[in-house]
PDB file of C-alpha atoms in Angstrom:
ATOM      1  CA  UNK A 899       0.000   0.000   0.000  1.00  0.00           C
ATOM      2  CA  UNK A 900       1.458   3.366  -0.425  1.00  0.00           C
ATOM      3  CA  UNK A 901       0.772   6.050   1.744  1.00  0.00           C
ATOM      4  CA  UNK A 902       0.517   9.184  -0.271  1.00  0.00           C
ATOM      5  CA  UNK A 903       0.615  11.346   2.843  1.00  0.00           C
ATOM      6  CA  UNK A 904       4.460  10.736   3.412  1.00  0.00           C
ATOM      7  CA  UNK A 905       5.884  13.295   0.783  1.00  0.00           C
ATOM      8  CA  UNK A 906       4.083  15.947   2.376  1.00  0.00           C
ATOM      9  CA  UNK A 907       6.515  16.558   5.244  1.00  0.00           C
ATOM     10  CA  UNK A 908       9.501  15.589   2.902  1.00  0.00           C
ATOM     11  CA  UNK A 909       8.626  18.390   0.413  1.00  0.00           C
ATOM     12  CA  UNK A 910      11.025  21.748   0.882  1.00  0.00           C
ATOM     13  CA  UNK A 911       8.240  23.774  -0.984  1.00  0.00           C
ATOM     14  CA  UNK A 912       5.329  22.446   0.497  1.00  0.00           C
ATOM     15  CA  UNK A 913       4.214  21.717  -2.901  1.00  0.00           C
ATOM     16  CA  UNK A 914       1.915  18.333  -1.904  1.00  0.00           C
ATOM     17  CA  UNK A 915      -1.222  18.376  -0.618  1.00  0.00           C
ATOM     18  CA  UNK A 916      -4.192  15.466  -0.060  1.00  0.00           C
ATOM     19  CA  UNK A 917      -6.586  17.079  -2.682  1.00  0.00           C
ATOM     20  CA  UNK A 918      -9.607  17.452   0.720  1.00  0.00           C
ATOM     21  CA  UNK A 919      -7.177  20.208   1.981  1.00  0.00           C
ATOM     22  CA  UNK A 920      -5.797  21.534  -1.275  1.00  0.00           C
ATOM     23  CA  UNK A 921      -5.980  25.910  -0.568  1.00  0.00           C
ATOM     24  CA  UNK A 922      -8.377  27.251  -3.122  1.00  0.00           C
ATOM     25  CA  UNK A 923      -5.641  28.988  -4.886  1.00  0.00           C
ATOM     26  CA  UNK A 924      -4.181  25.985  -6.140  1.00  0.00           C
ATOM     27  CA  UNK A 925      -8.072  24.408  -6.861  1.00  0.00           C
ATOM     28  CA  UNK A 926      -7.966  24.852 -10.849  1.00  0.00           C
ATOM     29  CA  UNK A 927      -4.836  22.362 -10.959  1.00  0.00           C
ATOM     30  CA  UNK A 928      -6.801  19.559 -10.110  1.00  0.00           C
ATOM     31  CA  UNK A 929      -8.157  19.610 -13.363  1.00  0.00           C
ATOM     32  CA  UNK A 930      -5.700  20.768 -15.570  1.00  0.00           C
ATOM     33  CA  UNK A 931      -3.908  17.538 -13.393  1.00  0.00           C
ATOM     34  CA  UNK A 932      -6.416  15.592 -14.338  1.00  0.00           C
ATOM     35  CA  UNK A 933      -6.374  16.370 -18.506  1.00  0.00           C
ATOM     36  CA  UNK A 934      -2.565  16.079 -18.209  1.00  0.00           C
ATOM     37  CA  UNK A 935      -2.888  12.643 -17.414  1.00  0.00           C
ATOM     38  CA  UNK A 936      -5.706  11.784 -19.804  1.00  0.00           C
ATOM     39  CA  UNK A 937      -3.548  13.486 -22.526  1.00  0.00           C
ATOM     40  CA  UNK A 938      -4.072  12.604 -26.404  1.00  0.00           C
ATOM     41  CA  UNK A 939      -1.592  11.892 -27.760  1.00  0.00           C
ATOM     42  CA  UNK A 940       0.014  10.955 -23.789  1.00  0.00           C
ATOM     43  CA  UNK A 941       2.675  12.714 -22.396  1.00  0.00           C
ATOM     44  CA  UNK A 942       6.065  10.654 -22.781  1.00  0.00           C
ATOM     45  CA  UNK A 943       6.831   8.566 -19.658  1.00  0.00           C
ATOM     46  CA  UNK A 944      10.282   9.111 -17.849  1.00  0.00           C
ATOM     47  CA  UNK A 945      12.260   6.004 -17.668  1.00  0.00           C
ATOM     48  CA  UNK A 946      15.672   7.011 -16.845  1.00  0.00           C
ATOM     49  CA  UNK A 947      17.143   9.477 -14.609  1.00  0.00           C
ATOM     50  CA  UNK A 948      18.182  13.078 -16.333  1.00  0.00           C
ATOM     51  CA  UNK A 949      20.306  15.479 -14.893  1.00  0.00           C
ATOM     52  CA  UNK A 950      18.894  18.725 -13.900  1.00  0.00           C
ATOM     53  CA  UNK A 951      18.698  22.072 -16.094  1.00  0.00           C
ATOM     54  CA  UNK A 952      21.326  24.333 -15.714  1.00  0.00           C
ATOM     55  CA  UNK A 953      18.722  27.039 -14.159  1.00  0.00           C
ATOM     56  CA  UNK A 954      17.175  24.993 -12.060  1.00  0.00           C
TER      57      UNK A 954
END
């Protein structure tokens, strides 16, 4: 089973949230999540390590 609440504290942004306590500024992702992963044609899935962008 994977518990989907143990990012949350391991996050340095606080970028992860359990979508019941999601702030309402951040509401219109869950959609725009959701049509990201029903994609047509999908978006490519990542199956090797890359090294990070210079600006990031």
């Amino acid at each position: 089973m994977i518990d989907c609440e143990a990012c949350i504290p391991e996050c340095p942004v606080e970028a992860i949230f359990i979508e019941d306590n999601l702030p309402a500024e951040w509401e219109g992702f869950t959609q725009l999540n959701a049509d990201m992963c029903n994609a047509d044609p999908p978006l490519p899935v990542l199956t090797e390590k890359k090294e990070p962008l210079a600006d990031s």
